[in-house]
C-alpha positions as a Python dict, from the first residue, in 0.01 Angstrom:
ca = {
    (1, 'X'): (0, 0, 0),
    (2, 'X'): (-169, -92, 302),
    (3, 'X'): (-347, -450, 267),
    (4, 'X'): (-699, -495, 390),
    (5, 'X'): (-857, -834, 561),
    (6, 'X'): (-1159, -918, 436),
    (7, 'X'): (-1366, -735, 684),
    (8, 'X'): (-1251, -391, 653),
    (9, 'X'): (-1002, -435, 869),
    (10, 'X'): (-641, -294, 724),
    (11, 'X'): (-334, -514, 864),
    (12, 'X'): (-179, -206, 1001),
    (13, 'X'): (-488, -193, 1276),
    (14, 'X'): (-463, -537, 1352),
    (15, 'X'): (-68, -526, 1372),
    (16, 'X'): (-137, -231, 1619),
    (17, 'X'): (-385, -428, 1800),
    (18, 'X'): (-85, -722, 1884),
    (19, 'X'): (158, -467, 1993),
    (20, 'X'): (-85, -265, 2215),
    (21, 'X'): (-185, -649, 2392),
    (22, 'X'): (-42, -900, 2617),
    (23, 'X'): (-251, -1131, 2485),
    (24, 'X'): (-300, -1317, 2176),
    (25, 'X'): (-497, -1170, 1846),
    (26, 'X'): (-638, -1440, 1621),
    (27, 'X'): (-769, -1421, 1277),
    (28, 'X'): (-915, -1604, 975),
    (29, 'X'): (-638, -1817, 851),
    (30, 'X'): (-407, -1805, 1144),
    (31, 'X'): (-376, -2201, 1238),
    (32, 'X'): (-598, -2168, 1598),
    (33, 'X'): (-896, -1956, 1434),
    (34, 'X'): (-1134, -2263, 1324),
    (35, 'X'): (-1080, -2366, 1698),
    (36, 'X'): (-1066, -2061, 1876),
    (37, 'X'): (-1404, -1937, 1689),
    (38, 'X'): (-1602, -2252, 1778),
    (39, 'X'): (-1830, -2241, 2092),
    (40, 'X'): (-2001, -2527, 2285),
    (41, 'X'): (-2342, -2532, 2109),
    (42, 'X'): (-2241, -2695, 1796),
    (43, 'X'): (-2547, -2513, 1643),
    (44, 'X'): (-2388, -2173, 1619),
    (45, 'X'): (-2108, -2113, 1305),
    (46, 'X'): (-1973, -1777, 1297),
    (47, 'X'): (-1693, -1675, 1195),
    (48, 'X'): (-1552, -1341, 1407),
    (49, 'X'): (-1258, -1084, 1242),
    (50, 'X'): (-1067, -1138, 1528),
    (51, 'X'): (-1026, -1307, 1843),
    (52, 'X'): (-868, -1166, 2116),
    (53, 'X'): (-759, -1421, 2406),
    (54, 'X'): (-705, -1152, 2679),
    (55, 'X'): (-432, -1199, 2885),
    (56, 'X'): (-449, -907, 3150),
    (57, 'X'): (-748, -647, 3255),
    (58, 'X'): (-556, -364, 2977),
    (59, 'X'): (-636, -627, 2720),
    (60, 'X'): (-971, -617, 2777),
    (61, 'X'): (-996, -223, 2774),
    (62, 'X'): (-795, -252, 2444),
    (63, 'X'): (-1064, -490, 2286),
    (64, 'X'): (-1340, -218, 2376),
    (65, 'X'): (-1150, 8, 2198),
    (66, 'X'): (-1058, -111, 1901),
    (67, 'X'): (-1434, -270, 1857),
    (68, 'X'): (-1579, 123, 1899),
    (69, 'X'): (-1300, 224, 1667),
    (70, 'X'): (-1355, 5, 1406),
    (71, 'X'): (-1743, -54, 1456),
    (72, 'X'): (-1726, -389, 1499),
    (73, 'X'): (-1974, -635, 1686),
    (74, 'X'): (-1830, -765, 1988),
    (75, 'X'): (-1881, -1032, 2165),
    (76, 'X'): (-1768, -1142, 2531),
    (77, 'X'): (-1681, -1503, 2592),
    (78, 'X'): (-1607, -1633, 2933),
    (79, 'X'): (-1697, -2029, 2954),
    (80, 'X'): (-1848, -2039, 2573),
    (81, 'X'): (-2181, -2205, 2707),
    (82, 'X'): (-2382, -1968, 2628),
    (83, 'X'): (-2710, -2190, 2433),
    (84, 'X'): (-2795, -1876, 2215),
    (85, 'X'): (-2386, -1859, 2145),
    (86, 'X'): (-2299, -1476, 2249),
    (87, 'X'): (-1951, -1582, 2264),
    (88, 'X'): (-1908, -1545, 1915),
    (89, 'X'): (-2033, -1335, 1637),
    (90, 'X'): (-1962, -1297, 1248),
    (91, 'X'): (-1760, -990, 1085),
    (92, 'X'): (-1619, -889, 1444),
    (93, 'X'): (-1429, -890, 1779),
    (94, 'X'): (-1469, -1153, 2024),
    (95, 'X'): (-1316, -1087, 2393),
    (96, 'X'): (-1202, -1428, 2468),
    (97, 'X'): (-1151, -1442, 2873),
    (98, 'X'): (-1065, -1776, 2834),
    (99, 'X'): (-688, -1707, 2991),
    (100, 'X'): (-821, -1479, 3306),
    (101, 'X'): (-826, -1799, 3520),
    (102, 'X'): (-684, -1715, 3888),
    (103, 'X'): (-895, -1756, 4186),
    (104, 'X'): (-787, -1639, 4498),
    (105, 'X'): (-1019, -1771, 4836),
    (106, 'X'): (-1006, -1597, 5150),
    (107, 'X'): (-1120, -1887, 5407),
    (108, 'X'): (-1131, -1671, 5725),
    (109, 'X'): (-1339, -1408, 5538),
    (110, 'X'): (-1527, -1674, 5365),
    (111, 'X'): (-1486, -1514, 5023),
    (112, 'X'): (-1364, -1649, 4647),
    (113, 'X'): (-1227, -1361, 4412),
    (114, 'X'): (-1224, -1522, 4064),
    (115, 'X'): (-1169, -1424, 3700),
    (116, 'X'): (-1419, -1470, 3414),
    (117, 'X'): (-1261, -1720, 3232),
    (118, 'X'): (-1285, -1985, 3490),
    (119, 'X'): (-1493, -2283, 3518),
    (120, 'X'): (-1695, -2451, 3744),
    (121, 'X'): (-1500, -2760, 3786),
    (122, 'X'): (-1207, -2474, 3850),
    (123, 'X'): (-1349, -2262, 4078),
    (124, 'X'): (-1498, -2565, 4290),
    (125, 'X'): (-1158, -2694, 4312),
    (126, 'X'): (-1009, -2388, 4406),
    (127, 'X'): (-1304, -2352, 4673),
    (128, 'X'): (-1347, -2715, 4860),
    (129, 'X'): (-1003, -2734, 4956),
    (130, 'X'): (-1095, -2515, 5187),
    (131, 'X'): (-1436, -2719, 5240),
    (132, 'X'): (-1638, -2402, 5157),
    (133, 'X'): (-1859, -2385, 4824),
    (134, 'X'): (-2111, -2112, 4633),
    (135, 'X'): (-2422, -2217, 4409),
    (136, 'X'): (-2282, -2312, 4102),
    (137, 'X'): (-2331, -2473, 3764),
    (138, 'X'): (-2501, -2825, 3691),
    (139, 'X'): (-2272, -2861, 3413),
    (140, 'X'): (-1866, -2816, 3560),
    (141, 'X'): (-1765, -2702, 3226),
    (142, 'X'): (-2002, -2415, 3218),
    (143, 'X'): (-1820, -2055, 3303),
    (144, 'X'): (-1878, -1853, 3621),
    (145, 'X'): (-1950, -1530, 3443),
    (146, 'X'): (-2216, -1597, 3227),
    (147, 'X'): (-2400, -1802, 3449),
    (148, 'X'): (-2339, -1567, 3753),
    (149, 'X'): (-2475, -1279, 3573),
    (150, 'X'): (-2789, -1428, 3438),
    (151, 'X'): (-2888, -1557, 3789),
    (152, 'X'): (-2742, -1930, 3847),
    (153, 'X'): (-2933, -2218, 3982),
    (154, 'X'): (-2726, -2450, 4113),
    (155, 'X'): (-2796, -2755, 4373),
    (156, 'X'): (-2713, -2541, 4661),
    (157, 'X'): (-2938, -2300, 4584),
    (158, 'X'): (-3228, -2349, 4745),
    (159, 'X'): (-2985, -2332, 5104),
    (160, 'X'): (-2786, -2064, 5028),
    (161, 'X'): (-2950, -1854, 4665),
    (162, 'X'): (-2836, -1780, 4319),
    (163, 'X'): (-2466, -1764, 4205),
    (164, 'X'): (-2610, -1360, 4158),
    (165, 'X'): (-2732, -1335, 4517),
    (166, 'X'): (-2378, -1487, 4644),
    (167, 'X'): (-2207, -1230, 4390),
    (168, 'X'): (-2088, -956, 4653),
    (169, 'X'): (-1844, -736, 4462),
    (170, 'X'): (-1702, -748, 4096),
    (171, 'X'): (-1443, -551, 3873),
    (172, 'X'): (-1588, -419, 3555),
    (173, 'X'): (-1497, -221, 3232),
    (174, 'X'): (-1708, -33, 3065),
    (175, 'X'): (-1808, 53, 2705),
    (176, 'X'): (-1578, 352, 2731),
    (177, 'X'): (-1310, 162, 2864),
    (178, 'X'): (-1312, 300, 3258),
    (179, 'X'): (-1252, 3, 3544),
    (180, 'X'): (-1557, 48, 3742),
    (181, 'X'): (-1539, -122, 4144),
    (182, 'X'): (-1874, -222, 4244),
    (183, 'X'): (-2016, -322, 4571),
    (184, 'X'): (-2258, -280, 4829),
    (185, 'X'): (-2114, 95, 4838),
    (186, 'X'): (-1908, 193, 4546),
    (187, 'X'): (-2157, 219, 4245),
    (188, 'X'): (-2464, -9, 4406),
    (189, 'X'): (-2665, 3, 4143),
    (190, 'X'): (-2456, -152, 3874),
    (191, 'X'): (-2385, -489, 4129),
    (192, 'X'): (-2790, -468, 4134),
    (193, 'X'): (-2817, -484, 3753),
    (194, 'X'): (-2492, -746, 3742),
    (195, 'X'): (-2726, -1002, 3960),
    (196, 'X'): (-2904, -1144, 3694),
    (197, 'X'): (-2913, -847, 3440),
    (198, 'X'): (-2662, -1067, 3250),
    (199, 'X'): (-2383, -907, 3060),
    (200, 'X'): (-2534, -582, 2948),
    (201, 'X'): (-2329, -328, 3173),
    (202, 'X'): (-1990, -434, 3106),
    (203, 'X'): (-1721, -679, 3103),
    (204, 'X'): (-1658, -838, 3428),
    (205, 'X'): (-1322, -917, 3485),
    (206, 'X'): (-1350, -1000, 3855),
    (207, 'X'): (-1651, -1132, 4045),
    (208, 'X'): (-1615, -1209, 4410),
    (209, 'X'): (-1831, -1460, 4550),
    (210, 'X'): (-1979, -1534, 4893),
    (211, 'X'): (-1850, -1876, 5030),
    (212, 'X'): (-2084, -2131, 5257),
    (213, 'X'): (-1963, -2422, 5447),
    (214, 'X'): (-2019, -2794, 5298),
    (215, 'X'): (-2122, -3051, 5520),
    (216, 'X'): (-2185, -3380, 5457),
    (217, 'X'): (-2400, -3469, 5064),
    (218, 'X'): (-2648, -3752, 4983),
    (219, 'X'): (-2728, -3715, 4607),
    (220, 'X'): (-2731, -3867, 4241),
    (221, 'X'): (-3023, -4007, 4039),
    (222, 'X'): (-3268, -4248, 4009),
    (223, 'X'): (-3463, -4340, 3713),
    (224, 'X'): (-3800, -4514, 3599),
    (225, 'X'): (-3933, -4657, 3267),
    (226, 'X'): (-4091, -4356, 3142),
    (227, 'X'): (-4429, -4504, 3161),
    (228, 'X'): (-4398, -4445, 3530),
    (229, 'X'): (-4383, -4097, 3469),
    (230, 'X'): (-4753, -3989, 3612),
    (231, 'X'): (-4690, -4188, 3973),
    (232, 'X'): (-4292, -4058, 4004),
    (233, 'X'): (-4423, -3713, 3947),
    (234, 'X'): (-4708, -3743, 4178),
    (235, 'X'): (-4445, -3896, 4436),
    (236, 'X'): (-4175, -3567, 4325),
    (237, 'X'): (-4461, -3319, 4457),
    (238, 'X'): (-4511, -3469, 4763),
    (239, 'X'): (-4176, -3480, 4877),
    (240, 'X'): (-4138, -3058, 4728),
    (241, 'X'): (-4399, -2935, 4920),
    (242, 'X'): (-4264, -3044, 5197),
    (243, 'X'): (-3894, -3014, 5163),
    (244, 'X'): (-3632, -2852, 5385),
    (245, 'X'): (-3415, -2601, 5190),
    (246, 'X'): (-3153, -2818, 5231),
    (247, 'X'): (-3352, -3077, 4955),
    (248, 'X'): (-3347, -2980, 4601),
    (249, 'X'): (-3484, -3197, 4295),
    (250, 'X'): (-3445, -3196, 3944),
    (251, 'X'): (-3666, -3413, 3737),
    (252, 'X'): (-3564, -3491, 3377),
    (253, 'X'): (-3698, -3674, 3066),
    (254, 'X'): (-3448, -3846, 2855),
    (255, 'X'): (-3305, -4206, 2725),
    (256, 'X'): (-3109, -4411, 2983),
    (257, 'X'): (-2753, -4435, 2950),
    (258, 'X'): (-2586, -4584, 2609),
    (259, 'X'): (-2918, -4628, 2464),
    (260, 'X'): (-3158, -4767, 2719),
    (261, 'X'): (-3481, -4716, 2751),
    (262, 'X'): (-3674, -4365, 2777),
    (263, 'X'): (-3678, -4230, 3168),
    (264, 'X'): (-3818, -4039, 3384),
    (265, 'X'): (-3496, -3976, 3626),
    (266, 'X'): (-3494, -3772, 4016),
    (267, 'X'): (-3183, -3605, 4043),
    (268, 'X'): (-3106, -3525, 4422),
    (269, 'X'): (-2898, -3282, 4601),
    (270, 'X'): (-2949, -3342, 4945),
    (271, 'X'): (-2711, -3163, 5237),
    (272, 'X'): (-2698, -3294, 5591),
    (273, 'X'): (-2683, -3690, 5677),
    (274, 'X'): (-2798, -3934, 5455),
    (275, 'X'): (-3068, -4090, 5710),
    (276, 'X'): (-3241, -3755, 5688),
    (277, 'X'): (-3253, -3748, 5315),
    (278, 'X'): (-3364, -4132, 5283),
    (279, 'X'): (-3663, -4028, 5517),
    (280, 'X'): (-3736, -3725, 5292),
    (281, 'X'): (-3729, -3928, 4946),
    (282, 'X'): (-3951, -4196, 5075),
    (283, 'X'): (-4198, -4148, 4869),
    (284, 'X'): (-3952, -4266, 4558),
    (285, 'X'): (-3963, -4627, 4744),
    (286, 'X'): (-4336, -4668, 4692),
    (287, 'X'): (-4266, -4634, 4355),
    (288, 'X'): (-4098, -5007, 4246),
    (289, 'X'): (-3792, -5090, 4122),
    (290, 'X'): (-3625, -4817, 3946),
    (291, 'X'): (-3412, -4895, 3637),
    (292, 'X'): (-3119, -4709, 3756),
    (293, 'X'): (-3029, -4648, 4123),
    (294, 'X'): (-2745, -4424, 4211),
    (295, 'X'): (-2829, -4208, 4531),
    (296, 'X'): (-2609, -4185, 4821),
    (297, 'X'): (-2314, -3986, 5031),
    (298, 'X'): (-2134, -3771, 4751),
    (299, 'X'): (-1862, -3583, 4714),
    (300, 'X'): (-1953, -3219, 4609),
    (301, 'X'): (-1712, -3224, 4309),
    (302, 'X'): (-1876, -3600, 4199),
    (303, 'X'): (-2238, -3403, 4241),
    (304, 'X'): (-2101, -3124, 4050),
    (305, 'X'): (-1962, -3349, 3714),
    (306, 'X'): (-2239, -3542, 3696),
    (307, 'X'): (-2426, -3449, 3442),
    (308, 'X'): (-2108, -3367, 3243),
    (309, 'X'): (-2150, -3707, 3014),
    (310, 'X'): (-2490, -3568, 2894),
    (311, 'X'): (-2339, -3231, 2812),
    (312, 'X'): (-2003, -3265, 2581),
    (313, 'X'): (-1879, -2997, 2340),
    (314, 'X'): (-2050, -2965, 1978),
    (315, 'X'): (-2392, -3124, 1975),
    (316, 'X'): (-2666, -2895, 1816),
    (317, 'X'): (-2896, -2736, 2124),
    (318, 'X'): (-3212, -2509, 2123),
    (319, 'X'): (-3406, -2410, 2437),
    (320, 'X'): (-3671, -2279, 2593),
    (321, 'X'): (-3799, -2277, 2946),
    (322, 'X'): (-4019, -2083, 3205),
    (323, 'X'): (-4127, -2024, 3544),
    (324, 'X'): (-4448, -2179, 3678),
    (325, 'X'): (-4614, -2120, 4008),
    (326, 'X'): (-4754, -2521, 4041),
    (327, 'X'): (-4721, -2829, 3835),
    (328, 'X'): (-5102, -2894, 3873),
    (329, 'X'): (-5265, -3190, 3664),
    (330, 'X'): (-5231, -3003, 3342),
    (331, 'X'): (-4909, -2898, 3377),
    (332, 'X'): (-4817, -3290, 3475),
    (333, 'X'): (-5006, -3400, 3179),
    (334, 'X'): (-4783, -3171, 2918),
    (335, 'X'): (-4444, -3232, 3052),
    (336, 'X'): (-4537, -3647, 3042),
    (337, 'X'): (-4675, -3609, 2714),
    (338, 'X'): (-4397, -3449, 2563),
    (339, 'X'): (-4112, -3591, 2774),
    (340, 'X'): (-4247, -3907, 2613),
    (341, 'X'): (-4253, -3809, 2270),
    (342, 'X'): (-3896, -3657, 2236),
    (343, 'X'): (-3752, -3636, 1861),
    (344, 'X'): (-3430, -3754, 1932),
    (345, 'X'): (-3294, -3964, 2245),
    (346, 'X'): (-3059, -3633, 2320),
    (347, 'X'): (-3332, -3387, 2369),
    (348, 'X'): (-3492, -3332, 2731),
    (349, 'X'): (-3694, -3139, 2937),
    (350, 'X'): (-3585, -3038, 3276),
    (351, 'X'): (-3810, -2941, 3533),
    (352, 'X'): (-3595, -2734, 3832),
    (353, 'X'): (-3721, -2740, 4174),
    (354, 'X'): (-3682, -2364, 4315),
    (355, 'X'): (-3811, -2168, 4657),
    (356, 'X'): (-3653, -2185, 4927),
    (357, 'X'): (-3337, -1913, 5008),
    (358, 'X'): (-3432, -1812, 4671),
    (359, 'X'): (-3763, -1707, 4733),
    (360, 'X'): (-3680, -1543, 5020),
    (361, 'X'): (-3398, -1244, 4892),
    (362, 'X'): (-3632, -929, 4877),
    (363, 'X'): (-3729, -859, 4517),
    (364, 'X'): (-3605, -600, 4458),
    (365, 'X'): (-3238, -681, 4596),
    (366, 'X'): (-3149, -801, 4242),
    (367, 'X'): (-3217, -748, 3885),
    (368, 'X'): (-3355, -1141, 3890),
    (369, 'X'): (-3702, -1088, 3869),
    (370, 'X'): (-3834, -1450, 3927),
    (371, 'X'): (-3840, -1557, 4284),
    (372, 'X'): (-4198, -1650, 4358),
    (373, 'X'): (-4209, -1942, 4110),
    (374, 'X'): (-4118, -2289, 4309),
    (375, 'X'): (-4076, -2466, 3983),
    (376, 'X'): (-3872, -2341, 3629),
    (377, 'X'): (-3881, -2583, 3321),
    (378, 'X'): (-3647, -2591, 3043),
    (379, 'X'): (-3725, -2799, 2689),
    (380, 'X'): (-3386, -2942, 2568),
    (381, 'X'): (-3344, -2963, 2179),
    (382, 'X'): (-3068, -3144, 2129),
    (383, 'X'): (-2923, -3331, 1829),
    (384, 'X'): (-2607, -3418, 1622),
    (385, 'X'): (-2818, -3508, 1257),
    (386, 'X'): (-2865, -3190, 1066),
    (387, 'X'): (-3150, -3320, 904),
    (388, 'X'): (-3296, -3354, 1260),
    (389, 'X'): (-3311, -3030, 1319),
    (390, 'X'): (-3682, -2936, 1178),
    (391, 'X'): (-3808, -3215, 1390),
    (392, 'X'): (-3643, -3098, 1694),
    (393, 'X'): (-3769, -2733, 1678),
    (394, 'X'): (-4115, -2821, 1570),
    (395, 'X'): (-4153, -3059, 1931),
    (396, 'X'): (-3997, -2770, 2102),
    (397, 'X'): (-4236, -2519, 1980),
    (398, 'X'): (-4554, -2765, 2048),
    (399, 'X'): (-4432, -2798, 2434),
    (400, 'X'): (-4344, -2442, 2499),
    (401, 'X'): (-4705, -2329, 2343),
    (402, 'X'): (-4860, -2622, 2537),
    (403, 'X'): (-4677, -2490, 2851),
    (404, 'X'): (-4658, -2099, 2793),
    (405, 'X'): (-5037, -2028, 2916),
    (406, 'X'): (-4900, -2164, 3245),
    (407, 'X'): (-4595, -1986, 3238),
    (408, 'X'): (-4455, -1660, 3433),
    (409, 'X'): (-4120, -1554, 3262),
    (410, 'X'): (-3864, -1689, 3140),
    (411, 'X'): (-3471, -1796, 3254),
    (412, 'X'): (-3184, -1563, 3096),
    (413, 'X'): (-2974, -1855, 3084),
    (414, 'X'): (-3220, -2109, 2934),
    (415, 'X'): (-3277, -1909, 2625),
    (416, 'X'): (-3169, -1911, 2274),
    (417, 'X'): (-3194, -1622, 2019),
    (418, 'X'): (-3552, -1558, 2092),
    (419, 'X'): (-3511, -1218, 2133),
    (420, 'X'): (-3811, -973, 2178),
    (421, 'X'): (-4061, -992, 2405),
    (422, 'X'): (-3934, -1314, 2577),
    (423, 'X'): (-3609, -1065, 2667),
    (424, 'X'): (-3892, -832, 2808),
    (425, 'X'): (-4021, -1155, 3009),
    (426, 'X'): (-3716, -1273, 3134),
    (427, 'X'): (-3618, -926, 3328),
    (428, 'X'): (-4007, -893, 3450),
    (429, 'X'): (-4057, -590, 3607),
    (430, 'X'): (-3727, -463, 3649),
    (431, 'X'): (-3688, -407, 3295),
    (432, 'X'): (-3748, -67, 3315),
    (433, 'X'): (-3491, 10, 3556),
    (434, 'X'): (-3260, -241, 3385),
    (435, 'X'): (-3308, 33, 3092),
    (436, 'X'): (-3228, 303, 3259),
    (437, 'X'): (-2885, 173, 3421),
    (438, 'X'): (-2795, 42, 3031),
    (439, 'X'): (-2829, 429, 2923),
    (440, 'X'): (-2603, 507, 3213),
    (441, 'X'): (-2255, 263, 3151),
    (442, 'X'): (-2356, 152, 2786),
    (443, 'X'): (-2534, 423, 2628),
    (444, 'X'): (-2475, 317, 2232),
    (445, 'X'): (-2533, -7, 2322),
    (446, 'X'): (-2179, -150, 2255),
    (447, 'X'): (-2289, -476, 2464),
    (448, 'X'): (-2562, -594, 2255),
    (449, 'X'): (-2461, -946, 2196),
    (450, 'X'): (-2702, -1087, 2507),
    (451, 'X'): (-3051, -1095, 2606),
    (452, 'X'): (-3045, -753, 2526),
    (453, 'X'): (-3173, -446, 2706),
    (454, 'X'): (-3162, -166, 2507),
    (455, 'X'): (-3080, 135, 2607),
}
């Protein structure tokens, strides 16, 4: 008699699934599954039929086939950042890419070809020993493919674009299983949709990156009481509306290290010599002494890490962020308000300084839809108390209402399981054509564990 797992799924199909793979199939009770199903957002418990850690490019075409075959959710995992937790589902198949890992650079051509499962810290690695770089994530733990595909602000961006708008060729399968090659002339359209239509269209199991020289880097943070926060925001917009491309800010409410005070802290990327960016930041000087001072040359790798300590594995996280054309008076007056009156010393809000080479790709070149907004701001939820969770959301809610009349869209990558119309706001006015290229490579909607376009 054949046995059946608790999902549906007889033994026989799952046995079948092993032998057809080079990788490794995990399920409920085999000793990795409570590990291998966990993601980093500590908030999101499912509990998947199987995992599948794919070990080649066929394992990943076997995955889309037995998840069609059985009718099972499935959902793609590269880095397992995801906030909203995509990488993981209950009652189905999760495509862990985990083990696709290479990266080969090309120095001469300027050019990275890397798999999904890589990092940030990995691909970095693999890149500056060459002393070449691409835009890449704030956290190094965070994977290339989600982030990639969703757009990707990074500290470089603002000199050289988007992870999406350095994305210059990628490998993909599709719901039916066929390995698609897309560039600027073999299927066009789907690398369009790829840069920043998130992972809708496919699994990629290649993206290959546009590389960019590194010179010298002055950056780090510096940090104020948090009653400062009006005069250090006053002293932020100076030095944006006048900055080079080569300047990029992040400002950031939050508790000093190992329970200080509450902040207001300046994170600075800053590329070229370090006189240049002391003249641009003088504004910061004006300011007093700040509680924490740690600006200066960096390496690219230390810039890259550094906000890893604020971002470990397993705490609870909800967010929600936006694109805003100014931060006028009222704007200034929410974000202090609110960065203020955090529920928990864990929780944030980010405010992103944008323009620059990322205002200036043609709209239409990509499927990110928010270029004209100099300024995106993301309201961190964070805690590790469950019975801090109704606390946390309610604060959340308040600030994004208080801030959403200001608003124009909303980041794919920022957002949790909103869903609805903030997907519609997210993709702007490509959505439409987003729709159209979903009906074409994922017509039944296979991929549907995202910001989801439906087809």
């Amino acid at each position: 008699m054949t046995t059946m797992q608790p999902t549906g799924i007889p033994e026989t199909a799952r046995a079948a699934l092993r032998r057809r793979v080079q990788g490794t199939v995990i399920a409920p009770g085999d000793p990795a599954y409570d590990q291998a199903r966990r993601v980093w957002n500590g908030l999101i418990d499912k509990h998947p039929a199987l995992i599948l850690r794919c070990q080649h490019v066929a394992d990943v075409q076997a995955g889309i086939a037995f998840a069609r075959e059985w009718q099972l959710p499935l959902a793609v995992r590269g880095g397992g950042h995801n906030v909203a937790g995509f990488g993981t589902c209950d009652d189905g198949l999760v495509l862990d890419l985990a083990p696709l890992r290479r990266c080969v650079v090309e120095p001469a051509a300027r050019l990275a070809h890397a798999e999904p499962g890589l990092t940030w810290r990995a691909f970095d690695q693999a890149t500056t020993a060459h002393g070449l770089a691409t835009p890449g994530g704030l956290v190094s733990s965070t994977g290339i493919a989600g982030f990639t595909l969703g757009g990707g602000l990074g500290w470089l961006s603002r000199l050289y674009g988007l992870a999406c708008d350095n994305l210059v060729a990628a490998q993909v399968v599709t719901a039916d299983g066929t390995v698609v090659e897309t560039d600027a002339t073999q299927e066009p359209e789907l690398l369009w949709g790829l840069r920043g239509g998130g992972g809708n269209f496919g699994v990629v199991t290649r993206f290959t990156y546009r590389l960019h020289p590194l010179g010298p880097l002055y950056g780090g943070l510096v940090a104020y009481p948090a009653e400062a926060a009006p005069a250090v925001l006053q002293a932020c917009q100076m030095i944006m509306d006048h900055a080079p491309d080569a300047l990029s800010l992040l400002i950031l409410f939050g508790d000093a290290p190992e329970g200080g005070p509450p902040i207001i802290g300046v994170a600075v990327c800053h590329v070229g010599p370090a006189e240049e960016a002391e003249q641009l930041l003088a504004p910061l000087r004006g300011l007093g002494t700040p509680l924490l001072r740690q600006l200066g040359p960096i390496p690219y790798g230390a810039l890259q890490t550094m906000f890893d300590p604020l971002n470990p594995p397993g705490l609870y996280h909800y967010w929600r962020s936006g694109f805003l054309p100014h931060l006028d008076a009222v704007v200034q007056e929410i974000v202090v308000h609110y960065g203020t009156h955090r529920p928990t010393p864990l929780s944030m809000i980010h405010v992103h300084h944008l323009g620059g080479a990322i205002a200036r790709v043609d709209p239409g070149a990509s499927a990110f839809a928010h270029r004209a907004d100099p300024y995106l701001y993301n309201i961190l939820a964070i805690w590790t108390d469950p019975a801090a969770e109704e606390r946390c959301l309610d604060w959340l809610r308040r600030c994004s209402e208080a801030l959403q009349a200001h608003e124009r869209g909303t980041y794919v990558n920022f957002m949790s399981g909103d869903g609805g119309e903030r997907v519609r706001l997210a993709y702007g006015p490509h959505y439409e054509r987003l729709v159209a290229l979903k009906r074409r490579y994922d017509p039944t909607n296979l991929f549907r564990l995202n910001q989801n376009i439906r087809p």
